[in-house]
Each structure stands twice: as C-alpha cells, then as structure tokens.
CSV table of C-alpha atoms in Angstrom, one decimal:
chain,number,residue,atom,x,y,z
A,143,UNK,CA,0.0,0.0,0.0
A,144,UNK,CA,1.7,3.3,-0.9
A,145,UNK,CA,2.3,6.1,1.5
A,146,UNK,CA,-1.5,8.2,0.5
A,147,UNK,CA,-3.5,5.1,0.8
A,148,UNK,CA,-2.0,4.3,4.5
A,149,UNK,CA,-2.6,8.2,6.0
A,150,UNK,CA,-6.4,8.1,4.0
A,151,UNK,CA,-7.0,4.9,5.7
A,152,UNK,CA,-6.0,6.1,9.4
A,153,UNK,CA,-8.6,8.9,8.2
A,154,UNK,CA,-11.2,6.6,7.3
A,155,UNK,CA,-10.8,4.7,10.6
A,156,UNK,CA,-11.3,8.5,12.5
A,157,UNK,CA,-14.1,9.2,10.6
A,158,UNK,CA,-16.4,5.9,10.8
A,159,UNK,CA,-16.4,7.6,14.5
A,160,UNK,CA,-18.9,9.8,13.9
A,161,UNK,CA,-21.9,7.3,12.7
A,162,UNK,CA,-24.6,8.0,14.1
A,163,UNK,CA,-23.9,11.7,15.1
A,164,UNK,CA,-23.0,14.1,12.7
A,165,UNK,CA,-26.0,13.4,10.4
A,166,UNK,CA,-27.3,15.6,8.2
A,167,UNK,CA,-23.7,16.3,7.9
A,168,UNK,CA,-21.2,13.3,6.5
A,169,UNK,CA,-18.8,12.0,8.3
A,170,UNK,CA,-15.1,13.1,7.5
A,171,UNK,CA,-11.7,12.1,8.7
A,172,UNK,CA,-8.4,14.3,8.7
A,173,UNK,CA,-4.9,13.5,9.2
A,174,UNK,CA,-2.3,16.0,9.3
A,175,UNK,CA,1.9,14.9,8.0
A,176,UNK,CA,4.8,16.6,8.2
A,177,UNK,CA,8.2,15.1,7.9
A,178,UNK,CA,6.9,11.5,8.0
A,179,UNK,CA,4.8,11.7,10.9
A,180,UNK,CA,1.5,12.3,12.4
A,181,UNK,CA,1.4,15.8,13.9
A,182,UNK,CA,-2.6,16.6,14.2
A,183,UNK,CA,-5.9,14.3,13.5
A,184,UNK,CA,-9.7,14.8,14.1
A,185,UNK,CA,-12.9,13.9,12.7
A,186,UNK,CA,-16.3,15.4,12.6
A,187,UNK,CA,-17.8,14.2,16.1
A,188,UNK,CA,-21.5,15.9,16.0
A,189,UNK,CA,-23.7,17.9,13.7
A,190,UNK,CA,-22.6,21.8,13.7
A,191,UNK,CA,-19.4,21.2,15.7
A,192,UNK,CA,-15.7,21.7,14.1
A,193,UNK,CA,-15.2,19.9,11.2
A,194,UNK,CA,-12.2,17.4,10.7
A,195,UNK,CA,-10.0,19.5,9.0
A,196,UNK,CA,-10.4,21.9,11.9
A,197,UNK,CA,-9.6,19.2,14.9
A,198,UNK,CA,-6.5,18.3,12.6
A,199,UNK,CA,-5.3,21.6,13.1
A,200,UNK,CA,-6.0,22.5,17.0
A,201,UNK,CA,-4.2,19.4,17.9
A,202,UNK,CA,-1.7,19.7,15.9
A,203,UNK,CA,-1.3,23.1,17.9
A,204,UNK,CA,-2.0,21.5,21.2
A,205,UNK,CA,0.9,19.4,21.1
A,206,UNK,CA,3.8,21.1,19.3
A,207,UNK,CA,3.9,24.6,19.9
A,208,UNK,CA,6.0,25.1,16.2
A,209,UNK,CA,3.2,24.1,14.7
A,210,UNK,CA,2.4,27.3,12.6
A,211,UNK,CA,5.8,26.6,10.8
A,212,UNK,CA,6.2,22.8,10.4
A,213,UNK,CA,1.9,23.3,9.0
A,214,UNK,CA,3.8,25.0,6.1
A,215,UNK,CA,5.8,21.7,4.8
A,216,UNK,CA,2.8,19.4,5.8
A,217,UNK,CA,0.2,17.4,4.0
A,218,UNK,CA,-3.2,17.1,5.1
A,219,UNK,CA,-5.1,13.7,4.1
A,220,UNK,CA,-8.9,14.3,4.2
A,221,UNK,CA,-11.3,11.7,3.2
A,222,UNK,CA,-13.9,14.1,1.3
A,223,UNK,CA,-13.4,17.6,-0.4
A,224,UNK,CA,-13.3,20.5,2.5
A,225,UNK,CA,-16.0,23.1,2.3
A,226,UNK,CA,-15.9,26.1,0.4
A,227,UNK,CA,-19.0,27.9,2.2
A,228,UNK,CA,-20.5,29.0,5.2
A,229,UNK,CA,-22.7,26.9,6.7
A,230,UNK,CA,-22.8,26.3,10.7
A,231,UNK,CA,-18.8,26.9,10.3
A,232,UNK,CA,-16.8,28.4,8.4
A,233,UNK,CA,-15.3,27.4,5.1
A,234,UNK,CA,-12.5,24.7,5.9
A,235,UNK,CA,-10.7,25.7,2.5
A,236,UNK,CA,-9.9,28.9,3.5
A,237,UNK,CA,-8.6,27.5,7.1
A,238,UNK,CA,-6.2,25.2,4.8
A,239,UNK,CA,-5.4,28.2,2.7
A,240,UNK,CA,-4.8,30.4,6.1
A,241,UNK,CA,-2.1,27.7,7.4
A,242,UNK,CA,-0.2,27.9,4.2
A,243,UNK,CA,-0.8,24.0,4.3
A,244,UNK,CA,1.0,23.2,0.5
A,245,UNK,CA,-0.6,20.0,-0.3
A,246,UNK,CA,-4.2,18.2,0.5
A,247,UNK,CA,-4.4,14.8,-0.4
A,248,UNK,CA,-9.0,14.1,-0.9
A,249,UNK,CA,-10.8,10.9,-1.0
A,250,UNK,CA,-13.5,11.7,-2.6
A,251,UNK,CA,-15.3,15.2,-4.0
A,252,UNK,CA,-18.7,16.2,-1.9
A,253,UNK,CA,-21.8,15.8,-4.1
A,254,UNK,CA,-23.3,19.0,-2.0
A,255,UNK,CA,-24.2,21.3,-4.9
A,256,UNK,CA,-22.2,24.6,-2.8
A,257,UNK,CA,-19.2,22.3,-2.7
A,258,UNK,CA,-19.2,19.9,-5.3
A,259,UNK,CA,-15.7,20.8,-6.5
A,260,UNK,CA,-15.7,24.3,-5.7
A,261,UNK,CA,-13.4,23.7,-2.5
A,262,UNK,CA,-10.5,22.0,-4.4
A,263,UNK,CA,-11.0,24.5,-6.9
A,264,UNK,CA,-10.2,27.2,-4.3
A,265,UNK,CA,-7.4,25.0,-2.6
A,266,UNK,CA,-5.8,25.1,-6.3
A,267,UNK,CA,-6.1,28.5,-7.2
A,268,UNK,CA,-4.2,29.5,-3.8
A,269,UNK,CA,-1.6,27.2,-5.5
A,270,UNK,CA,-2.1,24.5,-3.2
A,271,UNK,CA,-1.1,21.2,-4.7
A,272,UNK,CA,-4.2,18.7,-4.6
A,273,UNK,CA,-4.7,15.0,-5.6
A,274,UNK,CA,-7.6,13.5,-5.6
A,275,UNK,CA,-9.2,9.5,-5.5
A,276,UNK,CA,-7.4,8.1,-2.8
A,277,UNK,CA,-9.3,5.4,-1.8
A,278,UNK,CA,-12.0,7.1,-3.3
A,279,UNK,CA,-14.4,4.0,-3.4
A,280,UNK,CA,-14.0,3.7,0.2
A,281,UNK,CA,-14.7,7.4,1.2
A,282,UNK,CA,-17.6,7.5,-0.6
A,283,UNK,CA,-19.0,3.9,0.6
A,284,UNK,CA,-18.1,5.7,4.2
A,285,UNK,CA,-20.8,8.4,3.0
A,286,UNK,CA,-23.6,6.4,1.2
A,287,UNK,CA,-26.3,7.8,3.7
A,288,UNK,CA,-25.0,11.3,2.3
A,289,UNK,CA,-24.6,10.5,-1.1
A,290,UNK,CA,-27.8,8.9,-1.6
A,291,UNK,CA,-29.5,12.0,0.3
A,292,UNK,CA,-28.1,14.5,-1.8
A,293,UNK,CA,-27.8,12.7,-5.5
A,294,UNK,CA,-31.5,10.8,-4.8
A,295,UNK,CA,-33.6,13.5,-2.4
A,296,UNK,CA,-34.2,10.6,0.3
A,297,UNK,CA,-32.7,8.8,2.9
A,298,UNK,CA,-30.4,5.8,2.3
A,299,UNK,CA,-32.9,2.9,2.9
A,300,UNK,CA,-32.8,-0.1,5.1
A,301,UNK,CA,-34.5,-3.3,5.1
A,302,UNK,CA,-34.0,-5.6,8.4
A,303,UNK,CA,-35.8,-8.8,9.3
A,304,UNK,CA,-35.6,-12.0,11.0
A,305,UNK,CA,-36.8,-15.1,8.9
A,306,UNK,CA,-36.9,-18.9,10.2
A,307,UNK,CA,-34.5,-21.4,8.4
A,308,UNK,CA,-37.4,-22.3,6.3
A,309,UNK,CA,-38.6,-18.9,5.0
A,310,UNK,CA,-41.1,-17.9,7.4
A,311,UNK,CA,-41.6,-14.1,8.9
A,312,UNK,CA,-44.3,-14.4,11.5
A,313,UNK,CA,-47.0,-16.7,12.8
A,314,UNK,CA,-50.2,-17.0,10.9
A,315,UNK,CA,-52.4,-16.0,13.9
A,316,UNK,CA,-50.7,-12.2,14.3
A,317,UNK,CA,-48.9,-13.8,17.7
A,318,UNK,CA,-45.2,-12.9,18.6
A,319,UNK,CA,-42.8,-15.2,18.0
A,320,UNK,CA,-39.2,-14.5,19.0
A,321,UNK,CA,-36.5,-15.8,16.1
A,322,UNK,CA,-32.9,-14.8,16.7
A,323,UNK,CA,-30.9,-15.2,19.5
A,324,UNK,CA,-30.4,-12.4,22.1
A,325,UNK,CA,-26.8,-11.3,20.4
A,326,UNK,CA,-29.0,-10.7,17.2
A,327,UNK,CA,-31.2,-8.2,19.2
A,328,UNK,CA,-28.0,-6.3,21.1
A,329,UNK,CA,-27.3,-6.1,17.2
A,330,UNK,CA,-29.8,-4.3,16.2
A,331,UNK,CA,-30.5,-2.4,18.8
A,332,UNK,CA,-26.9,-1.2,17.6
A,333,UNK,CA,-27.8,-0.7,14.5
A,334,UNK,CA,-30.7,1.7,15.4
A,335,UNK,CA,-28.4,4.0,17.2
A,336,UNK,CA,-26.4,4.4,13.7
A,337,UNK,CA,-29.4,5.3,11.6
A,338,UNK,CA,-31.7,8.4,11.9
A,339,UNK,CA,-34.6,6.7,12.0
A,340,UNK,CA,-36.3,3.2,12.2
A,341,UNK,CA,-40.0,2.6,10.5
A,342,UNK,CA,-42.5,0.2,11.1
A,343,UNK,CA,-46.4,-0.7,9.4
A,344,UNK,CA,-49.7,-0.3,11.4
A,345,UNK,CA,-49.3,-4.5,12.1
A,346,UNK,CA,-46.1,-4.7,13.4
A,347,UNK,CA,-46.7,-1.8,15.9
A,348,UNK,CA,-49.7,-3.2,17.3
A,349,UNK,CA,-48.7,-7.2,17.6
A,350,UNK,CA,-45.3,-6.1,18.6
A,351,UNK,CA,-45.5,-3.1,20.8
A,352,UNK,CA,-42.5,-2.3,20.0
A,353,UNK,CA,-40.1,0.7,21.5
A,354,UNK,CA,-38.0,1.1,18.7
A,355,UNK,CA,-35.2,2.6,21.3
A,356,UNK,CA,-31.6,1.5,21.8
A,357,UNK,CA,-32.2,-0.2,25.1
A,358,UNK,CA,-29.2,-3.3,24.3
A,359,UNK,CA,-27.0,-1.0,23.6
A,360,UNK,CA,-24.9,2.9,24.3
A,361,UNK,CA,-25.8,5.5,21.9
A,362,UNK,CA,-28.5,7.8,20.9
A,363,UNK,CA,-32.1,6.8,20.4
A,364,UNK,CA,-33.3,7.4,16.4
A,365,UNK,CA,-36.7,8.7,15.3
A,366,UNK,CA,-39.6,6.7,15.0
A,367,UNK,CA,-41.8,6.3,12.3
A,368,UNK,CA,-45.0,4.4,12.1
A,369,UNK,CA,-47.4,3.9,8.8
A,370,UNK,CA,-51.3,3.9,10.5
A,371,UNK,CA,-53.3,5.6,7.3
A,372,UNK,CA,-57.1,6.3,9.3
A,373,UNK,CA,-54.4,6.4,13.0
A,374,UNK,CA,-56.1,3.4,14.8
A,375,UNK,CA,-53.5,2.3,16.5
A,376,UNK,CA,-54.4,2.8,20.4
A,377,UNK,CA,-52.4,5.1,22.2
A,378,UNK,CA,-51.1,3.2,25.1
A,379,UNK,CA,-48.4,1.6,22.7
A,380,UNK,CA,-45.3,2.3,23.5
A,381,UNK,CA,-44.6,4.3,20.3
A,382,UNK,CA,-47.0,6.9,22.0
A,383,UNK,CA,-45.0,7.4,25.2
A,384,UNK,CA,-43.8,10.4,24.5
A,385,UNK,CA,-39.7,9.3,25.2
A,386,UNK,CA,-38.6,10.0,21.6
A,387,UNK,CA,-39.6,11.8,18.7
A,388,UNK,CA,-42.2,10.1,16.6
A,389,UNK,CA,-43.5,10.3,13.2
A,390,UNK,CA,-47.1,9.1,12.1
A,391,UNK,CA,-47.7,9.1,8.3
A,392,UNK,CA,-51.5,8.8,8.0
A,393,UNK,CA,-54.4,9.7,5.5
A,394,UNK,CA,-56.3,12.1,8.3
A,395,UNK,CA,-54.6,15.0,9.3
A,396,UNK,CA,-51.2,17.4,10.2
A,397,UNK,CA,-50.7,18.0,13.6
A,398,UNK,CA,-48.4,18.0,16.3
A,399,UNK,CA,-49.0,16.1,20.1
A,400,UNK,CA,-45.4,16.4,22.5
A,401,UNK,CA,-43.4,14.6,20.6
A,402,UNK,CA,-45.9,12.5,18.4
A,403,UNK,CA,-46.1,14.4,14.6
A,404,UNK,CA,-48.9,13.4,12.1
A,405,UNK,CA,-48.1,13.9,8.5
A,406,UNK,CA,-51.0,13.5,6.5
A,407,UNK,CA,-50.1,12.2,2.9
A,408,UNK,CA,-52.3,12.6,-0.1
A,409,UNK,CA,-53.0,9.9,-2.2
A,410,UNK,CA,-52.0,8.2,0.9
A,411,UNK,CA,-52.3,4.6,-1.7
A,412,UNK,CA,-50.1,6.3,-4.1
A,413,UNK,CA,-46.7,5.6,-4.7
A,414,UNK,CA,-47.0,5.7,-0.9
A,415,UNK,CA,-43.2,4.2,-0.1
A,416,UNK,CA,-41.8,7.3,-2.3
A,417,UNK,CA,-43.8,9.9,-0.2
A,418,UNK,CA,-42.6,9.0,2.8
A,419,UNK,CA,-38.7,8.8,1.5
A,420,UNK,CA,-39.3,12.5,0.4
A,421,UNK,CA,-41.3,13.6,3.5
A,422,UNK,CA,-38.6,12.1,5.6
A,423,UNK,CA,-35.5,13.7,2.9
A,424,UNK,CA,-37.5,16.8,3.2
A,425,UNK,CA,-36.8,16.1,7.2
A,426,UNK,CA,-33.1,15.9,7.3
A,427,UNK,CA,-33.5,12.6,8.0
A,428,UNK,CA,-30.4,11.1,6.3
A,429,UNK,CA,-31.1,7.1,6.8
A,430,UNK,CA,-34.2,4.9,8.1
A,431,UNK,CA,-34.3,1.4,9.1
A,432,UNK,CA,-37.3,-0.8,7.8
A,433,UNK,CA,-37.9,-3.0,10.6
A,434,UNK,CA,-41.4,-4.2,9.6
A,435,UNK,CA,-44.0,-5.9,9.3
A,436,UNK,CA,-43.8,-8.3,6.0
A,437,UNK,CA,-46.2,-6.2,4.0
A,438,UNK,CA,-44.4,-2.6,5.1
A,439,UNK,CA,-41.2,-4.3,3.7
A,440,UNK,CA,-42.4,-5.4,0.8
A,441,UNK,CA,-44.0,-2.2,-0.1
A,442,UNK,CA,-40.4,-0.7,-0.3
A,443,UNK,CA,-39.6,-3.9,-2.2
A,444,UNK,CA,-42.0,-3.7,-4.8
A,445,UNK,CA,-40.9,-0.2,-5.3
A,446,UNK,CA,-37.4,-1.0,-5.9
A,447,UNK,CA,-37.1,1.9,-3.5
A,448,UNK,CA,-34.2,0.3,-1.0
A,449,UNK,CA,-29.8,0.7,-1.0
A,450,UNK,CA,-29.2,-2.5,1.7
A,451,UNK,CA,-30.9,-5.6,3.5
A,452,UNK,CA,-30.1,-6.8,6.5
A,453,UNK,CA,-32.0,-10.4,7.1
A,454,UNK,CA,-31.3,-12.8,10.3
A,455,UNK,CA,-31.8,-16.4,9.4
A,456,UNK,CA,-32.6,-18.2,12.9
A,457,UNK,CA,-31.7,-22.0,13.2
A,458,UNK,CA,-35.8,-23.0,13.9
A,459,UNK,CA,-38.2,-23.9,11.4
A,460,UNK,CA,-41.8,-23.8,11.7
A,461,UNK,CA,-43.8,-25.4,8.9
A,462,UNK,CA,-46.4,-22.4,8.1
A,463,UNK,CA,-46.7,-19.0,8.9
A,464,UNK,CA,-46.4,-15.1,6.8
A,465,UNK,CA,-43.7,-15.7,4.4
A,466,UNK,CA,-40.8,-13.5,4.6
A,467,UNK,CA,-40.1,-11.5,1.7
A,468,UNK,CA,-38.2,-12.0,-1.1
A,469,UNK,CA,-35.3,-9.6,-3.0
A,470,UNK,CA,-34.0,-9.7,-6.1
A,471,UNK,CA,-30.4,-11.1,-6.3
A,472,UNK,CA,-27.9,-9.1,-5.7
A,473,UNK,CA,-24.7,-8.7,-4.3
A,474,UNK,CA,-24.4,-10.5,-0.8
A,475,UNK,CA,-22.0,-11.3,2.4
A,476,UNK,CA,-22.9,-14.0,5.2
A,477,UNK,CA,-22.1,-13.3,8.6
A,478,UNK,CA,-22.3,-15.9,11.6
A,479,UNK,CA,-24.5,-14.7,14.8
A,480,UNK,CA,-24.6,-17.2,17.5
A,481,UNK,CA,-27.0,-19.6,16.3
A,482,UNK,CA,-28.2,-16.8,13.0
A,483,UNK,CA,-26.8,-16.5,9.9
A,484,UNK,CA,-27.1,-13.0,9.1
A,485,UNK,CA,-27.1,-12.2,5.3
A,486,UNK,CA,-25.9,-8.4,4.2
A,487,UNK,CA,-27.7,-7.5,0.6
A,488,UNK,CA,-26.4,-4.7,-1.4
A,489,UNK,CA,-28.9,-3.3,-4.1
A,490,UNK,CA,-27.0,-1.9,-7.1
C-alpha cells in the first residue's frame, strides 16, 4: 500500500467515529503529516461542531507549539473535499489556505451542490497542490447515507428482518414469535443507534409493541416512524410514550401532540413508499431502518425503493406461517450470529 493510501486509511478509521452523530452532515476524517509523521488528527464528532480539518489543526497546535511553521511543509489527508461555504462553520478551504498547508491529499469530492468541486477549486487556485481519488471507493462507501440524500432527495434505505431457516416471517395468527438469538437483538439495537430513524407498518406496531429505542446498547435513540393511514392504533403503545420523537404518516390529518407528529399524505395509496422517503428527505433525516412488518417491507420492495438488507436467518423452522419476503439477487455477504446466519444484501 503506498504512502496516500496508508494516511487516508487512518482517516477513514477516524471518521467511521462519527456514525450516528453528525447526520445531516457526513462524516469526515483528517490527518495531518509533516516530515513522515503524524502531527494533528480529528474527525467530525457531532452535527454543527468543528469539522475534521479543523480538529486536525487544534491538535496539531495542542501538542507542538512550532506548529504554525512545520503546517507550512505538511500534508493534510482528508477523506472528502473541505467546504468552500458558510454553513454552521466556516469554510474549511480557506482555514487550509490560512495555514499555508502546501498540499491536501482528498478521498473523494462532496456531491453538496455549494461544494461539489468548488473547495478544491479554491485549494488550487491558492496554489495549493491537490490529488484527488485516494481510496476514493471507500470514502464514498463511508458516506452512502449522504450520497444517496443528496444525489437521490431521500434517505439511504434499510431493510432488516428475522426469517426462520425455512422462509417464514411471523405466525399466521398475528402472535409474537421471537427468532434470533439475544446477540442478534443487542445487534440491532446497535444498529438503530447508527441510523436516523427506524419505521414500522400499522401491524407490526400493534402485535409487537415495540419501543424502537436503543435499550441493548450505548448510543443515541433514532426517530420513530410508524405507517397507520385512518391512526387506529391505540395510544397506550409504547410508540405513543412520548420518550422519543415520533412520526405518524396517515391519511387524516397534520398535527403535532409532544413529541408525536402526524403527516398526512395525499393519495395516501399512491406511490406511498416514495412519499414517505421524500417527507422524511424533506426532514433531514439522512437514513431509516425498515424493521417491519412483512407487507411494510415489501412495499419498499416492490418499489425498488431500497440501498441494503439486513436479514437474520434463525436455526428453527416452523412449517407455516407469513412468508418473509423475497429480493431480487444481488450482491451479498454471510455473517455468523450465534446460532443466525445474518445475510448483508447490497442493491446496485
């Protein structure tokens, strides 16, 4: 691996930090070089603090008090473009172009239509000397939730269900019927805390009561979202309790209760599955889990309106019951859990 790749990658590793917090905003990694070694690093830790670029420099600062000079004969290895506008900071371009930082070394351009280019255009016109691509497929798989908010105007989309060995999603009789093991559930209760927001259909929310929080695991709860079109669902569910901010797409109304807001859709029957991806885009809401039930799921499915799958395969089989759904191949990766196979499917 030559010498770019290896700083980009410690970048990568610095930025994969901030999952889960700096949404809307991507996440970014920055490594600062002078001489052969590591003199400052950061990443973008939370929505509207510094940006990476920025914690590169400070601790670069903080720990060699000849920083301004040795910044002058350094290269800074960032995994996507720096800004070139004002936004909740200011432009990270013209903080390179400040330190007299000669070179900049990018992953991967921002799609953002005010960067998009326009901050290694200024980095180049100070007569800074910037290369670009490095590891570029990674940085950008590091920022699909981003990519596919700003290129596609919705959230990055995915599916997650549990399925018994032989194919089946839930009992016929609407009863609950645990699948996976209990490391499965820490699992996703992990993956929740990555994602914006986690969704689930009128069925699923009133056999399950489910709380949709992060409960097996540290990190910050994510939105919920339920699907109850004429908003029959009783209100002593747990999705009703108040503890997190919830979303209701219906058919009756647009209002607000604590933390409970009703979007009423029109033509709630169609092309329902892109209405909510643009209510929720519209949102700032950046990624959504699809936890369910069967026919919530394969509403997205049928509407080819999904980027990954995430589906638990538990060692029992049961005969009959609601058959899980079914994608299209595509590209896949298998994953031991316990007793579950857990199968990763990437749409393309």
């Amino acid at each position: 691996m030559d010498e770019h790749s290896i700083y980009m990658r410690q970048a990568l590793e610095l930025a994969i930090k901030g999952l889960g917090s700096t949404s809307p905003n991507p996440m970014v990694g920055a490594i600062l070089v002078c001489d052969g070694s590591i003199i400052g690093q950061g990443y973008h830790q939370k929505f509207g603090e510094a940006h990476a670029e920025v914690g590169a420099i400070q601790t670069a600062f903080t720990h060699n008090p000849h920083t301004t000079d040795r910044l002058k004969r350094s290269t800074l290895y960032v995994t996507l473009e720096p800004c070139s506008h004002f936004g909740k900071t200011p432009p990270c371009a013209d903080l390179i172009i400040q330190h007299q930082i000669p070179r900049v070394v990018v992953g991967c351009r921002d799609p953002f239509p005010q960067v998009n280019g326009k901050g290694i255009e200024r980095l180049k016109n100070a007569g800074i000397d910037v290369i670009e691509g490095v590891l570029q497929d990674e940085c950008q798989d590091l920022n699909k939730r981003f990519f596919t908010c700003v290129q596609k105007q919705r959230p990055y989309i995915i599916l997650k269900w549990a399925q018994t060995g032989d194919g089946f999603f839930a009992p016929k009789d609407g009863s609950q019927k645990w699948i996976t093991s209990t490391e499965a559930k820490q699992l996703v209760h992990r993956w929740r805390s990555e994602e914006d927001a986690v969704l689930v259909g009128k069925a699923t929310a009133l056999t399950d009561n489910p709380q949709l929080n992060v409960r097996e695991w540290t990190g910050r709860n994510p939105k919920r979202i339920i699907i109850d079109k004429h908003l029959t669902l009783p209100k002593h569910l747990h999705l009703f309790d108040q503890s997190i901010e919830t979303i209701v797409f219906n058919a009756l109304k647009t209002t607000i209760d604590g933390n409970t807001k009703y979007i009423q859709l029109e033509d709630f029957d169609y092309l329902l599955p892109q209405h909510i991806a643009y209510q929720l885009y519209l949102m700032d809401i950046q990624s959504v889990i699809i936890e369910g039930g069967a026919q919530t799921l394969d509403l997205f499915i049928q509407a080819d309106l999904w980027d990954e799958a995430r589906i638990f395969t538990g060692p029992q089989t049961w005969g009959e019951g609601i058959k899980a759904p079914i994608l299209p191949h595509h590209t896949t990766e298998t994953i031991q859990v316990e007793a579950d196979k857990l199968n990763f499917v990437y749409h393309h």
